[in-house]
Coordinates of C-alpha atoms in Angstrom, one line a residue:
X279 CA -39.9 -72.6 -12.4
X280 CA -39.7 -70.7 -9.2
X281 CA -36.7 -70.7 -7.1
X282 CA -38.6 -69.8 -3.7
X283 CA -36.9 -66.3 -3.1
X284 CA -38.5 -64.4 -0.8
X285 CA -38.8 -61.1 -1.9
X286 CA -40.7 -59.3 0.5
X287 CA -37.8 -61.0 3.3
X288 CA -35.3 -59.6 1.4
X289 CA -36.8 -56.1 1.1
X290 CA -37.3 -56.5 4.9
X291 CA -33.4 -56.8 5.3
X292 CA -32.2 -54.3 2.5
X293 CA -33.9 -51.3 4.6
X294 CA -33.0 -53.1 8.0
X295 CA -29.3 -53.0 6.9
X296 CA -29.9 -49.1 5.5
X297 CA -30.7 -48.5 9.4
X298 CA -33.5 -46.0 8.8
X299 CA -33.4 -43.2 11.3
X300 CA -36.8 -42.1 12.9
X301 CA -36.6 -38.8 11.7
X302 CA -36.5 -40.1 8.3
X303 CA -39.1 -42.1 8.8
X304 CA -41.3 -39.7 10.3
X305 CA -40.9 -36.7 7.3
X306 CA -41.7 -39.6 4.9
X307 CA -44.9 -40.2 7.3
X308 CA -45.6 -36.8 7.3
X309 CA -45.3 -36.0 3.5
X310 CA -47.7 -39.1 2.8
X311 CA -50.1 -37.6 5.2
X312 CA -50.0 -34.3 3.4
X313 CA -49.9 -35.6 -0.6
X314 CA -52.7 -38.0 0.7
X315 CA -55.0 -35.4 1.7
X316 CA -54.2 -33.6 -1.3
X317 CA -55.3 -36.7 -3.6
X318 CA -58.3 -37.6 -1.2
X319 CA -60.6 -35.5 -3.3
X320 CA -59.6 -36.6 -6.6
X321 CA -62.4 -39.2 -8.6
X322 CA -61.6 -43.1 -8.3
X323 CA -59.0 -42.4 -5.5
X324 CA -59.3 -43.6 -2.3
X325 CA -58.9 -41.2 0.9
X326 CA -55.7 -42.1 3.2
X327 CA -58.5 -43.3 5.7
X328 CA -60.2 -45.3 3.3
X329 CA -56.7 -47.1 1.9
X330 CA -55.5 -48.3 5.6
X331 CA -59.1 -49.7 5.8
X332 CA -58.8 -51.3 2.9
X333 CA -55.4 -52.4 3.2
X334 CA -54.5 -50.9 -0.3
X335 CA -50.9 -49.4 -1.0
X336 CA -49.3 -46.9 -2.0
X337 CA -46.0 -46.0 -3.8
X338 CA -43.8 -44.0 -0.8
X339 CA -43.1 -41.0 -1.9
X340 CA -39.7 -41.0 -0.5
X341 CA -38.7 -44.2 -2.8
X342 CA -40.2 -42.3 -5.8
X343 CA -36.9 -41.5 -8.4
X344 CA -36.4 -40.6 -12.3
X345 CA -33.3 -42.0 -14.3
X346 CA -32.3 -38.9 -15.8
X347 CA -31.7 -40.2 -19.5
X348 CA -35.3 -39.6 -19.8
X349 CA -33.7 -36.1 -19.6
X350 CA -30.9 -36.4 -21.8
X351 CA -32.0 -33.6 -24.1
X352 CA -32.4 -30.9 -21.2
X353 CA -29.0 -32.2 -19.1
X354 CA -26.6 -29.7 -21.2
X355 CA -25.0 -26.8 -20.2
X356 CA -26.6 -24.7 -17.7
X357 CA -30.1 -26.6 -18.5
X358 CA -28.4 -29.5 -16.2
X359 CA -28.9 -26.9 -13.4
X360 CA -32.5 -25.6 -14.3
X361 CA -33.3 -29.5 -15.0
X362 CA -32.5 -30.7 -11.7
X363 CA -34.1 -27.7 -9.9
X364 CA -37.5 -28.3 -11.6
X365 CA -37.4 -32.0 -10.3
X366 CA -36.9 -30.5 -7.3
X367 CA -40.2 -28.4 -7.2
X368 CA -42.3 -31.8 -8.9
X369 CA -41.3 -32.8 -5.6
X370 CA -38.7 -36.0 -6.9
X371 CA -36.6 -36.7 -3.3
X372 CA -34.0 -38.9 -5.8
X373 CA -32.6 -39.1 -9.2
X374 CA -30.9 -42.3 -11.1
X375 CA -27.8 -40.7 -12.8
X376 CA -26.8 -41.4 -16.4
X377 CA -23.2 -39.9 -15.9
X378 CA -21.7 -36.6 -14.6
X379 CA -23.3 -34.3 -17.1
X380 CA -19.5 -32.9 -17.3
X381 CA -19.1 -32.4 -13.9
X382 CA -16.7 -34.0 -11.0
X383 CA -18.8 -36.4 -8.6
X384 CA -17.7 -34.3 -5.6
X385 CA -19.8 -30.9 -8.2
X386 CA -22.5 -33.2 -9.2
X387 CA -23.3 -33.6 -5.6
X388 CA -23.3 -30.2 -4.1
X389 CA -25.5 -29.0 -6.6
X390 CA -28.1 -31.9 -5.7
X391 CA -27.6 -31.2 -2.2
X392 CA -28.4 -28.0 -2.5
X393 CA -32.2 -29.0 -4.4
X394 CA -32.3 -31.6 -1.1
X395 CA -32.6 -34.4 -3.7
X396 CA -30.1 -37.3 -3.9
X397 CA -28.4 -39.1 -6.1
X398 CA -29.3 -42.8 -4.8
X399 CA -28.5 -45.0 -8.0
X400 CA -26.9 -44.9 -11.3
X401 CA -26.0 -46.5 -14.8
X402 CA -22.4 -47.5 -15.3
X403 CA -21.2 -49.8 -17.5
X404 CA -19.1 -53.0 -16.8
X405 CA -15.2 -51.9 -15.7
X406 CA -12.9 -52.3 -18.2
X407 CA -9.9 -52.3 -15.3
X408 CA -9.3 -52.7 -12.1
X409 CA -8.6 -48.7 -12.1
X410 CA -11.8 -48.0 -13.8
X411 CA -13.9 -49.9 -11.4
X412 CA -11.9 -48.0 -8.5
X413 CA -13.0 -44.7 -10.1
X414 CA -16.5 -46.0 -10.9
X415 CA -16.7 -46.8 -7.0
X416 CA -15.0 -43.5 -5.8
X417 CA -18.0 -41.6 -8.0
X418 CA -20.7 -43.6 -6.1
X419 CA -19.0 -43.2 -2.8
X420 CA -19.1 -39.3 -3.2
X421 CA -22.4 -39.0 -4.6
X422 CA -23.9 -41.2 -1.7
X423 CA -25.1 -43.8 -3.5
X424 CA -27.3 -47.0 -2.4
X425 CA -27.3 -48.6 -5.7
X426 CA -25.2 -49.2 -8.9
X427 CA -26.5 -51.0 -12.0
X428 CA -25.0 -52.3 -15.4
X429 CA -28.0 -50.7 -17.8
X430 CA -26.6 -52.8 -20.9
X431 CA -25.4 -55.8 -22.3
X432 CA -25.9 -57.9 -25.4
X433 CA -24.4 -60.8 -27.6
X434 CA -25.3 -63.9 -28.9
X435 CA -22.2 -65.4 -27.4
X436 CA -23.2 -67.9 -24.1
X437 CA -19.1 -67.2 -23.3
X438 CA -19.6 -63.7 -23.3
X439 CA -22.8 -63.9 -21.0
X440 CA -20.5 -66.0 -18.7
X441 CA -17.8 -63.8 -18.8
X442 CA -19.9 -60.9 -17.9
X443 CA -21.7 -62.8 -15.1
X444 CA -18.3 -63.9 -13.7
X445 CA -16.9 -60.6 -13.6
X446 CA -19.9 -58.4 -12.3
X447 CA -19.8 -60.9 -9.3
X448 CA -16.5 -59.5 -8.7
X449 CA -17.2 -55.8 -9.2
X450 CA -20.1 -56.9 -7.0
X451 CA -18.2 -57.8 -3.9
X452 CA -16.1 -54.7 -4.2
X453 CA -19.3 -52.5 -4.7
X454 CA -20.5 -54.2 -1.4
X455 CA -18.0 -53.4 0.8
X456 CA -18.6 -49.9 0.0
X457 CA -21.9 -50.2 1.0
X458 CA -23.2 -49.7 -2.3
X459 CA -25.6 -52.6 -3.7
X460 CA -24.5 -53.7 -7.7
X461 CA -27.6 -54.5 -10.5
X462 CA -28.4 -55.6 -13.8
X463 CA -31.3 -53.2 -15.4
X464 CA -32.6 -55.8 -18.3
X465 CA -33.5 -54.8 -21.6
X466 CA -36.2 -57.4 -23.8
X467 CA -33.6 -59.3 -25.7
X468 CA -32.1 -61.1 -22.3
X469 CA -35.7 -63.3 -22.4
X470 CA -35.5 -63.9 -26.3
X471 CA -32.1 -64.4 -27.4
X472 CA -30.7 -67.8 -28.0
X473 CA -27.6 -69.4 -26.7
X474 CA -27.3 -72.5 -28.0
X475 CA -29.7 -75.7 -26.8
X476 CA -32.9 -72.9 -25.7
X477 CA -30.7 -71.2 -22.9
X478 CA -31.3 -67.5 -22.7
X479 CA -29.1 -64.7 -21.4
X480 CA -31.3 -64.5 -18.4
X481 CA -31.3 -67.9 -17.3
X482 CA -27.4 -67.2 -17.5
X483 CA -27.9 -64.6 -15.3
X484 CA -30.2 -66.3 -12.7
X485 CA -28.5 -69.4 -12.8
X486 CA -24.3 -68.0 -12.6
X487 CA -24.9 -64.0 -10.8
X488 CA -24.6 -64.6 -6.9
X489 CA -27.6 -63.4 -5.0
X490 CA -25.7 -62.4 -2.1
X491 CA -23.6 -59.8 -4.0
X492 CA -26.0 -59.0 -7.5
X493 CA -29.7 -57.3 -7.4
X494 CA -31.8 -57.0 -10.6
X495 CA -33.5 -53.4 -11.3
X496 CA -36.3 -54.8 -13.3
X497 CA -37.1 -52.3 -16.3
X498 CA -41.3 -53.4 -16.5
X499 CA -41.5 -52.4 -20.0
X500 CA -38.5 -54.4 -21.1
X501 CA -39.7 -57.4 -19.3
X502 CA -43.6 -57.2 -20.6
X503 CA -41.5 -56.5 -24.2
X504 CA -39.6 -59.5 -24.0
X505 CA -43.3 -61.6 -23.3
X506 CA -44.5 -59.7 -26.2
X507 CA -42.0 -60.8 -28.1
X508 CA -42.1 -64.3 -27.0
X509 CA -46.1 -64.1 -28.7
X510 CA -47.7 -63.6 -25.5
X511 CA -50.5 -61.4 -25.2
X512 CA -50.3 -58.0 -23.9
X513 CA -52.0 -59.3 -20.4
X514 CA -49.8 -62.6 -20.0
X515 CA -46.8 -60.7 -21.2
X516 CA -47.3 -58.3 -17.9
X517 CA -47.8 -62.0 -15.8
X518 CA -44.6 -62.8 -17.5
X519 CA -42.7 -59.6 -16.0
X520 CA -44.2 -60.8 -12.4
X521 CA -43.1 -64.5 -13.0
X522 CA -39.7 -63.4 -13.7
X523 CA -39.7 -60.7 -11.0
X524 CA -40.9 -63.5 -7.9
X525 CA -39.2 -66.5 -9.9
X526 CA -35.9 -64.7 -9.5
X527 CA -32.6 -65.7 -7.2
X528 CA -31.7 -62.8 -6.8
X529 CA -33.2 -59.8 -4.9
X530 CA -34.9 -57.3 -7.2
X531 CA -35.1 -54.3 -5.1
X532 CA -35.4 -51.5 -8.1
X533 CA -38.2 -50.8 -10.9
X534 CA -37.5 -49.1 -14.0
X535 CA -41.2 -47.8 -14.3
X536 CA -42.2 -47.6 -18.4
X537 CA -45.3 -47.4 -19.7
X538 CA -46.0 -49.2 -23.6
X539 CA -48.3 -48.0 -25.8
X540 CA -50.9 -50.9 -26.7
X541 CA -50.8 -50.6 -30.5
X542 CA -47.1 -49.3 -31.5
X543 CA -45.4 -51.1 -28.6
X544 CA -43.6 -47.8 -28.3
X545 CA -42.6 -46.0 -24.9
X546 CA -45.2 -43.5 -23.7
X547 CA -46.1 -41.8 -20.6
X548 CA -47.1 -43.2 -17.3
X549 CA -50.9 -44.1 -17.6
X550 CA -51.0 -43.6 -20.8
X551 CA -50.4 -47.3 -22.1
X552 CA -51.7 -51.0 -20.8
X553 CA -49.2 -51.9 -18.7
X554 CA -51.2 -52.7 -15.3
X555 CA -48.8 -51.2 -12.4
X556 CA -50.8 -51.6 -10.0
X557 CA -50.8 -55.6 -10.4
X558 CA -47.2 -55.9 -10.5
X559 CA -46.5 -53.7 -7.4
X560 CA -49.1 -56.0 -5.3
X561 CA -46.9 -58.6 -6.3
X562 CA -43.7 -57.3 -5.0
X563 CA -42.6 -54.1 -4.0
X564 CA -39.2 -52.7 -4.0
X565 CA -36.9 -50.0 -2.6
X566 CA -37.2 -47.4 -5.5
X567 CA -39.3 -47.0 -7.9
X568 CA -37.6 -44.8 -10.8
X569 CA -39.8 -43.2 -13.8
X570 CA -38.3 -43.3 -17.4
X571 CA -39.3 -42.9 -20.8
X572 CA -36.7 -43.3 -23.4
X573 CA -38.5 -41.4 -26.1
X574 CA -40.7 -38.5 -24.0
X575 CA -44.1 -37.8 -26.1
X576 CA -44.4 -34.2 -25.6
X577 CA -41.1 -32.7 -23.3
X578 CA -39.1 -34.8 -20.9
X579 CA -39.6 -32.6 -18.5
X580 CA -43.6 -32.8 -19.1
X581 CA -43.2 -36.6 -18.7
X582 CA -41.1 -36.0 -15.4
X583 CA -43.8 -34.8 -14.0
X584 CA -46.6 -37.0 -15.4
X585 CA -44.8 -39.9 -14.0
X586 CA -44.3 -38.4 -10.6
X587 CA -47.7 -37.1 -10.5
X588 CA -49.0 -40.7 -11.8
X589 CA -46.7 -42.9 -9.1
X590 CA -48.5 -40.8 -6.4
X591 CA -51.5 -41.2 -7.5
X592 CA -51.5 -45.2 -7.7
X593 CA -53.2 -47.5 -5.2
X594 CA -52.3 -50.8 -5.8

């Protein structure tokens, strides 16, 4: 059952209220022009020309991101510094942090400054005090944040959902007047789990998390996982992920983009599984669209840039 929340309204409004300058604007213009051009010769794509014609779409490359656990096994030491600089030359404008990587917020961000990529979302965990959600907000102010997301929760307990929904409404509200917008990134289990009486963790969510303060970053191979695991196939299991997506209350304005392998069901790089992208980004698009891959097939940082390369390369 739909809810009749208008995505595409809300995405309208989300990048009103950023006030977009024209410069920006214009360099993202620019750099699609020139990555276009570069792509135009490449087989089954279609020429920058030929998309406008067509009125096909394509991923901006200025909303393009990584979560950085992908990462996790390079972002030690002085390979945090050598990490970030080679995301820089792949050409990602943002990252989605996973912590400080031993660093201060204020150290974090000069160094990402000085790559002129930004740190525009992260994973933290639900506050466990008023004085850690002060210092979990302080972090997000310094590093220029737009977005903040809860990456994990689970139980079997309909009290504990509750609780949780009750108090990230109010770590919401204080997130939002910072300017910063507060998520829940799902896992599969929110679809699966049950309650008591056939209620989920996710119609918790929907149903108690106030849309006016609480976004969803939708993890797509999560949400096609948790239709999997509800015995769907693999191609009603990805209509599944864009029912929950447009049935949704809440604004989801972020994509946790994950490819799944068709026979293991295990991670694997973008373009490499069955998941059809293309299909679910006609059906709503969003203001980021971050690559991960919890379990890299080859090096994370060869994954970085298939997923990159791949999210450029998609018309949809």
């Amino acid at each position: 059952m739909c809810y009749g929340f208008d995505g595409e309204g809300a995405l309208r409004r989300s990048l009103a209220e950023r006030g977009l300058s024209r410069r920006s604007m214009l360099k993202g213009a620019l750099g699609a022009v020139a990555g276009g051009a570069a792509l135009a010769a490449a087989p089954g794509l279609l020429s920058p020309a030929a998309a406008a014609v067509s009125g096909v779409r394509r991923v901006p490359p200025g909303r393009i991101s990584i979560q950085l656990y992908t990462l996790r096994s390079v972002m030690q030491g002085a390979g945090v510094d050598r990490t970030l600089a080679t995301l820089a030359d792949l050409g990602y404008p943002r990252v989605e942090l996973a912590g400080l990587y031993g660093r201060t917020a204020a150290e974090l961000r000069g160094t990402l400054d000085s790559l002129g990529i930004r740190s525009s979302s992260s994973h933290d965990g639900i506050s466990g005090s008023p004085a850690a959600l002060e210092a979990k907000l302080d972090n997000a102010e310094t590093m220029g944040q737009r977005f903040m997301n809860v990456p994990y929760l689970a139980s079997s307990s309909l009290a504990d959902w509750q609780r949780w929904a009750e108090q990230m409404n109010v770590e919401a509200q204080a997130a939002k007047a910072r300017g910063i917008a507060y998520g829940y990134h799902n896992h599969a289990h929110e679809f699966t789990t049950d309650l008591g009486g056939g209620v989920t963790p996710w119609d918790v969510f929907t149903r108690e998390l106030d849309p006016a303060y609480v976004h969803y970053e939708i993890d797509l191979y999560w949400a096609v996982t948790g239709g999997v695991n509800l015995g769907m196939s693999n191609d009603d299991a990805i209509d599944f992920a864009i029912d929950t997506i447009k049935c949704s209350p809440q604004s989801v304005l972020q994509y946790h983009v994950k490819d799944r392998h068709p026979g293991t069901g295990d991670h694997c790089d973008l373009g490499t599984g069955f998941i059809d992208f293309s299909k679910i980004f006609a059906a709503h698009r969003v203001e980021e669209y971050i690559v991960e891959n919890d379990t890299p097939e080859v090096t994370p940082v060869q994954t970085a840039e298939v997923g990159y390369s791949y999210l450029r390369r998609l018309r949809y």
